[in-house]
Amino acid sequence: MKNQILSQKKEYLDQLIELLKIPSISADPKYDQAIKKTAHWVEKALINIGCDNVKIYQTAGHPVVYGEKIINKNAPTVLVYGHYDVQPPDPLELWKSPPFEPVIKETSIHPNGAIFARGACDDKGQMFMHIKAVELLIKNNTLDCNVKFIIEGEEEVGSDNLEQFITDHKNKLKSDIIIISDTGIHSMDKPAITTGLRGLSYMEVTVTGPNRDLHSGLYGGTVANPINTLCEMIASLHDQNKKVNIPGFYEKVIEISKSQRQKMNTNNTPEEEFQKSIAISASVGEKEYTTLERKSIRPTLDVNGIWGGYIGEGAKTVIPSKAHAKISMRLVPNQSWEEISELFEKHFKDITPKGVSVQVTTHHGGDAYLTPDGHKAYKAAEMAYHEVFGVVPHAKRDGGSIPIVPMFEKILGCKTILMGFGLDSDAIHSPNEHYGIDNFLRGIETISLFYGHFYKLENT
Ligand code: BES
Ligand code: MN
Ligand code: MN
């Protein structure tokens, strides 16, 4: 299998480059045509590898691509989920090569080359590994599980319409396990299987003061400045120990035992290495938790954007009428994103000071997820990683979110195993996103081995 993959490396990469050239930015309606084109590209790819019933399904948002290979009604069925949409590439000036003109370059972490483009790792490159793995198995006549693909175009904007799609196609999607490659490993020497995702609650707030922008000389010192006020309000959302100051925020959080935390921390990246990797002089977060814990098992709150007033060239003396911020909270198992959004809204309104009014809206969200303990599919994935990477992968909880995963469980009653191959340094959502060629090739190999192991474990 490995040799077969290596011998087709160029062809695989050429195909992936073609996919990466299409700017399928789901957040920006200007790219709707590119989204459509990408859905068609995926449709064609599924047809080309020999899938049946391949179809593009329209939704209230961006289309979903479905395809399947049913080899035997009694064989176990694997549902593959991925997303073909990508994050906006800005700030463009920080890209060393344009985001939709993929190039392969060597880096210190990827000595055999990495492909640089928006979506290279998140998630076109990782999604495409599944198409290639299944292609190989079909070609070799060694596919022994049924496979269903569901590739969507709205993950990066919250998968708002996918819930309806899976509700409408519950029977068609029925499977024994869902596998997703949209997370990461620790390093090439230290592979990991992701066993948890955080939830997300994304809010927007507006603070309104006077009914128009005011001359800051004529009015300065007499009114509550909405930007000053918003900053004070935001600052009050954390206490001195960097705990989130919203009443009830931690109420549903399940504390993890000391021994489990100790075990988890054996995989903590050394502090200096972490700080060096993002050029900071100190890490900051909730007191009494390690960096690894802060970014995986603890809920957090961050401002993602803040604006208002004059931000053009030079200076303008003005007290703005309004100030805005986008604020997201990462959540952990047992916290409900709807409940947390309500708690946030109530609290933010409660702390409104005199002289301004506050508006709060919820954008989107999703709950956290824990993969099942001791599932056969986890064991199958573990065996596959072990074979390809030469070491047993450890289990790790990730800080990112994939909102549809808990929905899959709720609607389809089906569990998910997260078989990611990215690295934290791959710069997903940032300028110069890339994906290692070796990660890509090993991913294809690991995924193709997974099917054989899963089949055997399901039949013993
Ligand atoms: N693939 C990521 C999530 C991810 C990355 C999980 C790495 C674990 C490790 C996904 O595409 C993503 O970016 N999700 C968003 C949520 C969405 C609602 C915008 C996120 O986590 O911010
Ligand atoms: Mn993703
Ligand atoms: Mn993403």
Short mmCIF file of C-alpha atoms and ligand atoms in Angstrom, two decimals:
data_model
loop_
_atom_site.label_atom_id
_atom_site.label_comp_id
_atom_site.label_asym_id
_atom_site.label_seq_id
_atom_site.Cartn_x
_atom_site.Cartn_y
_atom_site.Cartn_z
CA MET A 1 0.00 0.00 0.00
CA LYS A 2 2.74 2.41 1.01
CA ASN A 3 4.62 1.91 -2.26
CA GLN A 4 1.46 2.33 -4.22
CA ILE A 5 0.80 5.64 -2.48
CA LEU A 6 4.37 6.84 -3.04
CA SER A 7 4.25 5.94 -6.71
CA GLN A 8 1.16 8.10 -7.16
CA LYS A 9 2.36 11.00 -5.06
CA LYS A 10 2.66 13.42 -7.98
CA GLU A 11 -0.79 12.64 -9.31
CA TYR A 12 -2.32 13.05 -5.83
CA LEU A 13 -0.60 16.36 -5.27
CA ASP A 14 -1.58 17.68 -8.70
CA GLN A 15 -5.20 16.87 -7.91
CA LEU A 16 -5.02 18.47 -4.48
CA ILE A 17 -3.43 21.59 -5.99
CA GLU A 18 -6.35 21.85 -8.41
CA LEU A 19 -8.78 21.68 -5.48
CA LEU A 20 -6.83 24.23 -3.46
CA LYS A 21 -6.92 26.72 -6.32
CA ILE A 22 -10.67 27.23 -5.96
CA PRO A 23 -11.34 29.96 -3.37
CA SER A 24 -14.25 28.32 -1.53
CA ILE A 25 -14.60 30.94 1.20
CA SER A 26 -17.91 30.17 2.88
CA ALA A 27 -18.12 33.39 4.91
CA ASP A 28 -18.16 35.74 1.92
CA PRO A 29 -21.08 35.69 -0.56
CA LYS A 30 -18.71 37.01 -3.26
CA TYR A 31 -17.31 33.49 -3.44
CA ASP A 32 -20.61 31.63 -3.94
CA GLN A 33 -19.60 30.63 -7.47
CA ALA A 34 -16.31 29.23 -6.16
CA ILE A 35 -18.23 27.28 -3.52
CA LYS A 36 -20.42 25.76 -6.26
CA LYS A 37 -17.37 24.95 -8.34
CA THR A 38 -15.73 23.22 -5.39
CA ALA A 39 -18.83 21.15 -4.68
CA HIS A 40 -18.75 20.02 -8.33
CA TRP A 41 -15.05 19.23 -8.04
CA VAL A 42 -15.72 17.00 -5.04
CA GLU A 43 -18.68 15.41 -6.81
CA LYS A 44 -16.47 14.54 -9.77
CA ALA A 45 -13.72 13.21 -7.51
CA LEU A 46 -16.19 10.86 -5.79
CA ILE A 47 -17.53 9.67 -9.15
CA ASN A 48 -14.00 9.12 -10.47
CA ILE A 49 -13.00 6.82 -7.62
CA GLY A 50 -16.07 4.67 -8.22
CA CYS A 51 -18.63 5.94 -5.70
CA ASP A 52 -22.32 5.46 -6.41
CA ASN A 53 -25.30 7.75 -5.88
CA VAL A 54 -23.02 10.75 -5.93
CA LYS A 55 -25.10 13.88 -5.67
CA ILE A 56 -24.92 17.53 -4.78
CA TYR A 57 -27.68 18.47 -2.35
CA GLN A 58 -28.76 22.09 -2.16
CA THR A 59 -29.42 23.47 1.31
CA ALA A 60 -30.54 26.85 2.59
CA GLY A 61 -26.82 27.67 2.50
CA HIS A 62 -23.95 26.02 0.66
CA PRO A 63 -24.38 22.60 -0.97
CA VAL A 64 -23.53 19.24 0.58
CA VAL A 65 -21.84 16.56 -1.52
CA TYR A 66 -22.82 12.95 -0.88
CA GLY A 67 -21.49 9.71 -2.33
CA GLU A 68 -21.31 6.08 -1.25
CA LYS A 69 -19.77 2.72 -1.98
CA ILE A 70 -21.94 -0.04 -0.63
CA ILE A 71 -20.18 -3.37 -1.06
CA ASN A 72 -22.32 -5.59 1.12
CA LYS A 73 -25.43 -4.90 3.15
CA ASN A 74 -24.01 -6.84 6.10
CA ALA A 75 -20.60 -5.20 6.18
CA PRO A 76 -19.89 -2.40 8.67
CA THR A 77 -20.56 1.09 7.34
CA VAL A 78 -18.20 4.01 7.78
CA LEU A 79 -19.42 7.58 7.29
CA VAL A 80 -16.68 10.02 6.26
CA TYR A 81 -17.30 13.69 7.02
CA GLY A 82 -15.18 16.57 5.78
CA HIS A 83 -15.57 20.17 4.65
CA TYR A 84 -14.59 21.76 1.36
CA ASP A 85 -15.07 25.35 2.51
CA VAL A 86 -12.19 27.43 3.86
CA GLN A 87 -11.61 30.47 6.06
CA PRO A 88 -11.07 33.89 4.47
CA PRO A 89 -7.35 34.30 3.72
CA ASP A 90 -6.85 37.82 5.07
CA PRO A 91 -4.56 39.55 5.92
CA LEU A 92 -3.37 38.90 2.38
CA GLU A 93 -0.16 40.92 2.68
CA LEU A 94 1.21 38.41 5.20
CA TRP A 95 1.10 35.50 2.76
CA LYS A 96 4.49 34.67 1.26
CA SER A 97 2.70 33.17 -1.76
CA PRO A 98 -0.92 33.88 -2.73
CA PRO A 99 -3.43 31.77 -0.74
CA PHE A 100 -5.09 30.24 -3.80
CA GLU A 101 -1.92 29.59 -5.79
CA PRO A 102 -0.58 26.51 -4.00
CA VAL A 103 3.18 26.02 -3.84
CA ILE A 104 5.27 23.26 -2.31
CA LYS A 105 8.13 24.37 -0.07
CA GLU A 106 10.38 22.71 2.46
CA THR A 107 10.28 23.91 6.07
CA SER A 108 12.24 22.87 9.15
CA ILE A 109 9.22 20.96 10.42
CA HIS A 110 8.40 19.54 6.99
CA PRO A 111 11.79 18.65 5.44
CA ASN A 112 10.06 16.70 2.67
CA GLY A 113 7.91 19.66 1.74
CA ALA A 114 4.58 21.15 2.61
CA ILE A 115 1.88 22.51 0.39
CA PHE A 116 1.07 26.16 1.12
CA ALA A 117 -2.48 27.34 0.43
CA ARG A 118 -5.64 28.29 2.29
CA GLY A 119 -7.41 25.03 3.11
CA ALA A 120 -4.29 22.88 2.60
CA CYS A 121 -4.69 21.38 6.07
CA ASP A 122 -8.15 22.67 7.08
CA ASP A 123 -9.74 20.78 5.52
CA LYS A 124 -9.27 20.17 1.80
CA GLY A 125 -5.98 18.31 2.19
CA GLN A 126 -7.26 16.18 5.03
CA MET A 127 -10.64 15.54 3.42
CA PHE A 128 -8.97 14.55 0.15
CA MET A 129 -6.89 11.87 1.93
CA HIS A 130 -10.13 9.97 2.52
CA ILE A 131 -11.08 10.09 -1.15
CA LYS A 132 -7.65 8.76 -2.11
CA ALA A 133 -7.65 6.06 0.56
CA VAL A 134 -11.02 4.74 -0.56
CA GLU A 135 -9.92 4.96 -4.19
CA LEU A 136 -6.97 2.70 -3.42
CA LEU A 137 -9.11 0.18 -1.59
CA ILE A 138 -11.65 0.09 -4.41
CA LYS A 139 -8.90 -0.28 -7.03
CA ASN A 140 -7.21 -3.08 -5.11
CA ASN A 141 -10.51 -4.75 -4.48
CA THR A 142 -9.79 -4.71 -0.75
CA LEU A 143 -12.53 -2.43 0.50
CA ASP A 144 -14.37 -4.49 3.08
CA CYS A 145 -16.56 -1.84 4.70
CA ASN A 146 -19.33 0.23 3.16
CA VAL A 147 -18.38 3.89 2.87
CA LYS A 148 -20.55 6.99 2.80
CA PHE A 149 -19.12 10.45 2.20
CA ILE A 150 -20.70 13.65 3.39
CA ILE A 151 -18.61 16.68 2.45
CA GLU A 152 -20.07 20.05 3.37
CA GLY A 153 -19.40 23.69 2.52
CA GLU A 154 -20.37 25.54 5.69
CA GLU A 155 -18.19 24.19 8.48
CA GLU A 156 -16.19 27.39 8.81
CA VAL A 157 -19.38 29.37 9.33
CA GLY A 158 -20.97 27.04 11.87
CA SER A 159 -22.62 24.27 9.77
CA ASP A 160 -25.98 25.98 10.25
CA ASN A 161 -27.81 24.07 7.52
CA LEU A 162 -26.19 20.68 7.92
CA GLU A 163 -28.37 19.75 10.88
CA GLN A 164 -31.44 19.98 8.64
CA PHE A 165 -29.69 17.92 5.97
CA ILE A 166 -28.81 15.08 8.31
CA THR A 167 -32.28 15.16 9.83
CA ASP A 168 -33.80 14.88 6.34
CA HIS A 169 -31.44 12.07 5.30
CA LYS A 170 -31.22 10.12 8.52
CA ASN A 171 -31.73 6.74 6.86
CA LYS A 172 -29.36 7.35 4.02
CA LEU A 173 -26.61 8.35 6.47
CA LYS A 174 -27.07 5.41 8.82
CA SER A 175 -23.63 4.05 9.72
CA ASP A 176 -21.64 2.24 12.39
CA ILE A 177 -19.03 4.93 12.87
CA ILE A 178 -18.16 8.39 11.58
CA ILE A 179 -14.53 9.21 10.83
CA ILE A 180 -13.19 12.72 10.36
CA SER A 181 -9.75 14.09 9.55
CA ASP A 182 -10.00 17.72 10.60
CA THR A 183 -7.81 17.83 13.71
CA GLY A 184 -4.13 17.31 14.42
CA ILE A 185 -1.37 15.13 15.82
CA HIS A 186 1.34 16.23 18.23
CA SER A 187 4.21 15.62 15.80
CA MET A 188 5.37 13.09 13.23
CA ASP A 189 7.21 11.16 15.97
CA LYS A 190 4.34 11.44 18.38
CA PRO A 191 1.03 10.81 16.66
CA ALA A 192 -2.20 11.28 18.55
CA ILE A 193 -5.87 10.56 18.15
CA THR A 194 -8.16 13.38 19.17
CA THR A 195 -10.67 12.26 21.77
CA GLY A 196 -12.34 15.56 22.52
CA LEU A 197 -13.40 18.81 20.89
CA ARG A 198 -14.46 21.97 22.63
CA GLY A 199 -17.81 23.59 22.05
CA LEU A 200 -18.25 27.15 20.89
CA SER A 201 -20.56 30.04 21.51
CA TYR A 202 -20.03 33.07 19.28
CA MET A 203 -21.49 36.42 20.28
CA GLU A 204 -21.52 39.98 19.00
CA VAL A 205 -22.07 43.03 21.19
CA THR A 206 -22.78 46.68 20.43
CA VAL A 207 -22.53 49.51 22.94
CA THR A 208 -24.39 52.66 21.94
CA GLY A 209 -23.87 56.05 23.56
CA PRO A 210 -24.89 59.37 22.02
CA ASN A 211 -27.01 59.35 18.86
CA ARG A 212 -24.13 60.62 16.70
CA ASP A 213 -20.34 60.86 16.76
CA LEU A 214 -19.34 63.88 18.85
CA HIS A 215 -16.47 66.39 18.80
CA SER A 216 -14.23 65.09 21.57
CA GLY A 217 -13.32 68.61 22.60
CA LEU A 218 -16.85 69.89 22.91
CA TYR A 219 -18.18 66.75 24.58
CA GLY A 220 -15.14 64.93 25.96
CA GLY A 221 -15.49 64.32 29.68
CA THR A 222 -19.27 64.64 29.72
CA VAL A 223 -20.52 61.40 28.20
CA ALA A 224 -19.85 57.67 28.55
CA ASN A 225 -17.59 56.95 25.58
CA PRO A 226 -18.90 53.67 24.06
CA ILE A 227 -15.39 52.39 23.27
CA ASN A 228 -14.05 53.17 26.75
CA THR A 229 -17.17 51.58 28.18
CA LEU A 230 -16.94 48.47 26.01
CA CYS A 231 -13.30 48.02 27.03
CA GLU A 232 -14.22 48.25 30.72
CA MET A 233 -17.04 45.78 30.25
CA ILE A 234 -14.80 43.34 28.41
CA ALA A 235 -12.03 43.71 30.99
CA SER A 236 -14.50 42.78 33.71
CA LEU A 237 -15.26 39.44 32.02
CA HIS A 238 -12.16 37.86 33.60
CA ASP A 239 -11.05 37.98 37.22
CA GLN A 240 -7.45 38.30 38.40
CA ASN A 241 -6.96 34.53 38.09
CA LYS A 242 -8.18 34.65 34.49
CA LYS A 243 -11.39 32.86 35.34
CA VAL A 244 -14.42 33.88 33.33
CA ASN A 245 -16.56 36.21 35.41
CA ILE A 246 -19.98 35.28 34.11
CA PRO A 247 -22.30 33.90 36.81
CA GLY A 248 -23.00 30.23 36.15
CA PHE A 249 -20.28 29.91 33.49
CA TYR A 250 -18.52 27.00 35.24
CA GLU A 251 -21.59 25.47 36.82
CA LYS A 252 -21.92 22.50 34.44
CA VAL A 253 -18.20 21.91 33.95
CA ILE A 254 -17.13 18.42 34.98
CA GLU A 255 -13.83 18.59 36.84
CA ILE A 256 -11.24 16.09 35.69
CA SER A 257 -9.47 13.98 38.28
CA LYS A 258 -5.92 14.81 39.36
CA SER A 259 -4.60 11.52 38.03
CA GLN A 260 -6.20 12.01 34.64
CA ARG A 261 -4.77 15.50 34.47
CA GLN A 262 -1.36 14.21 35.42
CA LYS A 263 -1.49 11.61 32.69
CA MET A 264 -2.64 14.17 30.14
CA ASN A 265 0.19 16.52 31.09
CA THR A 266 2.86 13.98 30.23
CA ASN A 267 2.15 15.09 26.66
CA ASN A 268 2.40 18.79 27.42
CA THR A 269 4.75 20.67 25.09
CA PRO A 270 7.61 22.22 27.08
CA GLU A 271 6.68 25.82 27.99
CA GLU A 272 9.67 27.39 26.23
CA GLU A 273 8.92 25.48 23.07
CA PHE A 274 5.29 26.61 23.15
CA GLN A 275 6.23 30.25 23.76
CA LYS A 276 8.91 30.20 21.09
CA SER A 277 6.56 28.70 18.51
CA ILE A 278 4.36 31.81 18.61
CA ALA A 279 6.99 34.35 19.73
CA ILE A 280 5.53 35.26 23.13
CA SER A 281 7.52 35.89 26.30
CA ALA A 282 5.02 34.33 28.71
CA SER A 283 1.87 32.27 28.45
CA VAL A 284 -1.18 33.59 30.27
CA GLY A 285 -4.31 31.77 31.30
CA GLU A 286 -6.47 30.36 34.04
CA LYS A 287 -4.51 29.97 37.25
CA GLU A 288 -3.52 26.45 38.30
CA TYR A 289 -3.90 24.92 34.88
CA THR A 290 -1.14 24.07 32.44
CA THR A 291 -1.03 25.41 28.89
CA LEU A 292 -2.18 22.04 27.60
CA GLU A 293 -5.16 22.06 29.98
CA ARG A 294 -6.03 25.66 29.25
CA LYS A 295 -6.33 24.94 25.57
CA SER A 296 -8.20 21.68 25.75
CA ILE A 297 -10.16 20.86 28.91
CA ARG A 298 -11.01 24.35 30.18
CA PRO A 299 -13.69 26.73 28.93
CA THR A 300 -12.45 30.16 27.86
CA LEU A 301 -13.61 33.55 26.59
CA ASP A 302 -11.85 35.66 23.97
CA VAL A 303 -12.51 38.83 22.05
CA ASN A 304 -12.08 38.04 18.36
CA GLY A 305 -12.52 41.54 17.01
CA ILE A 306 -13.27 45.01 18.27
CA TRP A 307 -14.08 48.18 16.35
CA GLY A 308 -15.67 51.58 16.44
CA GLY A 309 -14.71 55.22 16.14
CA TYR A 310 -12.03 56.50 13.82
CA ILE A 311 -9.60 53.94 12.40
CA GLY A 312 -8.52 55.72 9.20
CA GLU A 313 -5.26 57.51 8.38
CA GLY A 314 -3.99 60.18 10.72
CA ALA A 315 -6.04 61.42 13.64
CA LYS A 316 -9.63 62.52 14.09
CA THR A 317 -10.89 63.83 17.42
CA VAL A 318 -14.17 62.09 17.95
CA ILE A 319 -16.27 60.31 20.55
CA PRO A 320 -17.99 57.51 18.66
CA SER A 321 -21.66 56.84 18.91
CA LYS A 322 -21.12 53.08 18.87
CA ALA A 323 -18.55 50.40 19.70
CA HIS A 324 -18.66 46.73 18.70
CA ALA A 325 -16.96 43.47 19.56
CA LYS A 326 -17.11 39.84 18.52
CA ILE A 327 -16.60 37.53 21.44
CA SER A 328 -16.31 33.76 21.43
CA MET A 329 -16.34 31.25 24.24
CA ARG A 330 -14.84 27.77 23.98
CA LEU A 331 -16.83 25.25 25.96
CA VAL A 332 -16.23 21.84 27.47
CA PRO A 333 -18.39 18.72 27.81
CA ASN A 334 -21.70 19.16 29.60
CA GLN A 335 -21.87 22.92 28.97
CA SER A 336 -24.67 23.76 26.57
CA TRP A 337 -23.76 26.43 24.04
CA GLU A 338 -27.31 27.79 24.02
CA GLU A 339 -27.34 28.08 27.79
CA ILE A 340 -23.91 29.75 27.86
CA SER A 341 -25.00 32.19 25.14
CA GLU A 342 -27.98 33.13 27.30
CA LEU A 343 -25.83 33.49 30.42
CA PHE A 344 -23.48 35.74 28.48
CA GLU A 345 -26.29 37.87 27.11
CA LYS A 346 -27.91 38.29 30.51
CA HIS A 347 -24.64 39.13 32.22
CA PHE A 348 -23.47 41.56 29.57
CA LYS A 349 -26.77 43.42 29.76
CA ASP A 350 -26.67 43.33 33.57
CA ILE A 351 -23.32 45.10 33.70
CA THR A 352 -24.39 47.92 31.37
CA PRO A 353 -23.21 51.14 33.02
CA LYS A 354 -25.08 54.43 33.02
CA GLY A 355 -25.20 56.46 29.81
CA VAL A 356 -25.05 53.64 27.22
CA SER A 357 -27.28 50.87 25.94
CA VAL A 358 -26.13 47.39 25.05
CA GLN A 359 -27.21 44.99 22.34
CA VAL A 360 -26.16 41.33 22.29
CA THR A 361 -26.64 38.83 19.47
CA THR A 362 -25.69 35.17 19.16
CA HIS A 363 -23.98 34.15 15.92
CA HIS A 364 -23.60 30.40 16.06
CA GLY A 365 -22.33 27.69 18.28
CA GLY A 366 -21.98 24.03 19.00
CA ASP A 367 -21.42 21.71 21.92
CA ALA A 368 -18.23 19.97 22.95
CA TYR A 369 -17.68 16.30 22.15
CA LEU A 370 -15.90 13.36 23.70
CA THR A 371 -15.22 10.32 21.57
CA PRO A 372 -16.34 7.02 23.08
CA ASP A 373 -13.91 5.13 25.31
CA GLY A 374 -12.76 1.75 24.09
CA HIS A 375 -14.74 1.83 20.84
CA LYS A 376 -13.69 -0.68 18.19
CA ALA A 377 -13.17 2.15 15.73
CA TYR A 378 -10.76 3.83 18.15
CA LYS A 379 -8.81 0.58 18.40
CA ALA A 380 -8.82 0.26 14.62
CA ALA A 381 -7.53 3.81 14.25
CA GLU A 382 -4.92 3.17 16.93
CA MET A 383 -3.65 0.09 15.11
CA ALA A 384 -3.51 1.96 11.82
CA TYR A 385 -1.53 4.90 13.25
CA HIS A 386 0.78 2.47 15.04
CA GLU A 387 1.58 0.68 11.80
CA VAL A 388 2.26 3.84 9.83
CA PHE A 389 4.02 5.99 12.46
CA GLY A 390 5.80 3.14 14.25
CA VAL A 391 4.49 4.16 17.69
CA VAL A 392 1.18 3.82 19.48
CA PRO A 393 -0.70 7.13 19.21
CA HIS A 394 -1.72 8.78 22.46
CA ALA A 395 -5.17 10.18 23.09
CA LYS A 396 -5.48 13.95 23.25
CA ARG A 397 -8.24 16.48 23.67
CA ASP A 398 -8.25 19.36 21.23
CA GLY A 399 -9.31 22.93 21.76
CA GLY A 400 -11.02 23.52 18.42
CA SER A 401 -14.62 22.83 17.53
CA ILE A 402 -16.50 20.90 14.86
CA PRO A 403 -20.12 21.76 15.63
CA ILE A 404 -21.68 18.98 13.58
CA VAL A 405 -20.00 16.18 15.56
CA PRO A 406 -22.32 16.32 18.60
CA MET A 407 -25.24 16.75 16.17
CA PHE A 408 -24.28 13.51 14.43
CA GLU A 409 -24.56 11.75 17.74
CA LYS A 410 -27.85 13.44 18.64
CA ILE A 411 -29.58 12.96 15.29
CA LEU A 412 -27.99 9.81 13.86
CA GLY A 413 -27.05 8.20 17.17
CA CYS A 414 -23.63 7.59 15.68
CA LYS A 415 -20.23 8.17 17.32
CA THR A 416 -17.25 9.88 15.74
CA ILE A 417 -13.55 9.05 15.73
CA LEU A 418 -11.25 11.98 14.96
CA MET A 419 -8.34 10.83 12.81
CA GLY A 420 -6.49 14.07 12.17
CA PHE A 421 -2.98 14.50 10.72
CA GLY A 422 -2.33 18.25 10.91
CA LEU A 423 0.23 19.97 13.13
CA ASP A 424 -0.41 23.02 15.34
CA SER A 425 2.31 24.79 13.36
CA ASP A 426 0.41 24.31 10.07
CA ALA A 427 -1.12 27.79 10.57
CA ILE A 428 -4.75 26.89 9.95
CA HIS A 429 -6.94 30.01 9.76
CA SER A 430 -3.70 32.08 9.55
CA PRO A 431 -1.59 33.40 6.69
CA ASN A 432 0.68 30.77 5.10
CA GLU A 433 -1.46 27.78 6.03
CA HIS A 434 0.25 24.61 4.90
CA TYR A 435 0.07 20.84 5.12
CA GLY A 436 3.04 18.47 5.15
CA ILE A 437 3.37 16.15 2.18
CA ASP A 438 4.39 13.36 4.56
CA ASN A 439 1.36 14.07 6.74
CA PHE A 440 -0.80 13.84 3.65
CA LEU A 441 0.74 10.57 2.41
CA ARG A 442 0.81 8.95 5.86
CA GLY A 443 -2.76 10.05 6.33
CA ILE A 444 -3.85 8.23 3.20
CA GLU A 445 -2.02 5.12 4.35
CA THR A 446 -3.40 5.26 7.89
CA ILE A 447 -6.96 5.77 6.70
CA SER A 448 -6.75 2.92 4.22
CA LEU A 449 -5.45 0.59 6.96
CA PHE A 450 -8.25 1.72 9.29
CA TYR A 451 -10.91 0.06 7.15
CA GLY A 452 -9.30 -3.36 7.32
CA HIS A 453 -8.84 -3.20 11.09
CA PHE A 454 -12.34 -1.92 11.69
CA TYR A 455 -13.80 -4.69 9.56
CA LYS A 456 -11.88 -7.34 11.47
CA LEU A 457 -12.72 -5.93 14.90
CA GLU A 458 -16.41 -5.63 14.01
CA ASN A 459 -16.42 -9.28 12.96
CA THR A 460 -14.76 -10.76 16.00
N1 BES B 1 -10.82 21.92 11.75
C1 BES B 1 -11.20 22.98 12.60
C2 BES B 1 -11.36 22.57 14.05
C3 BES B 1 -10.16 21.99 14.72
C4 BES B 1 -8.87 22.27 14.33
C5 BES B 1 -10.35 21.15 15.79
C6 BES B 1 -7.78 21.71 14.96
C7 BES B 1 -9.28 20.62 16.46
C8 BES B 1 -7.99 20.88 16.03
C9 BES B 1 -12.51 23.57 12.09
O1 BES B 1 -12.49 23.77 10.70
C10 BES B 1 -12.73 24.91 12.71
O2 BES B 1 -11.97 25.79 12.44
N2 BES B 1 -13.79 25.06 13.49
C11 BES B 1 -14.17 26.33 14.03
C12 BES B 1 -15.59 26.33 14.44
C13 BES B 1 -16.53 26.91 13.44
C14 BES B 1 -17.92 27.02 14.05
C15 BES B 1 -16.10 28.20 12.85
C16 BES B 1 -13.35 26.66 15.23
O3 BES B 1 -12.93 25.77 15.98
O4 BES B 1 -13.15 27.86 15.44
MN MN B 2 -11.77 22.15 9.69
MN MN B 3 -11.35 25.67 10.37
#
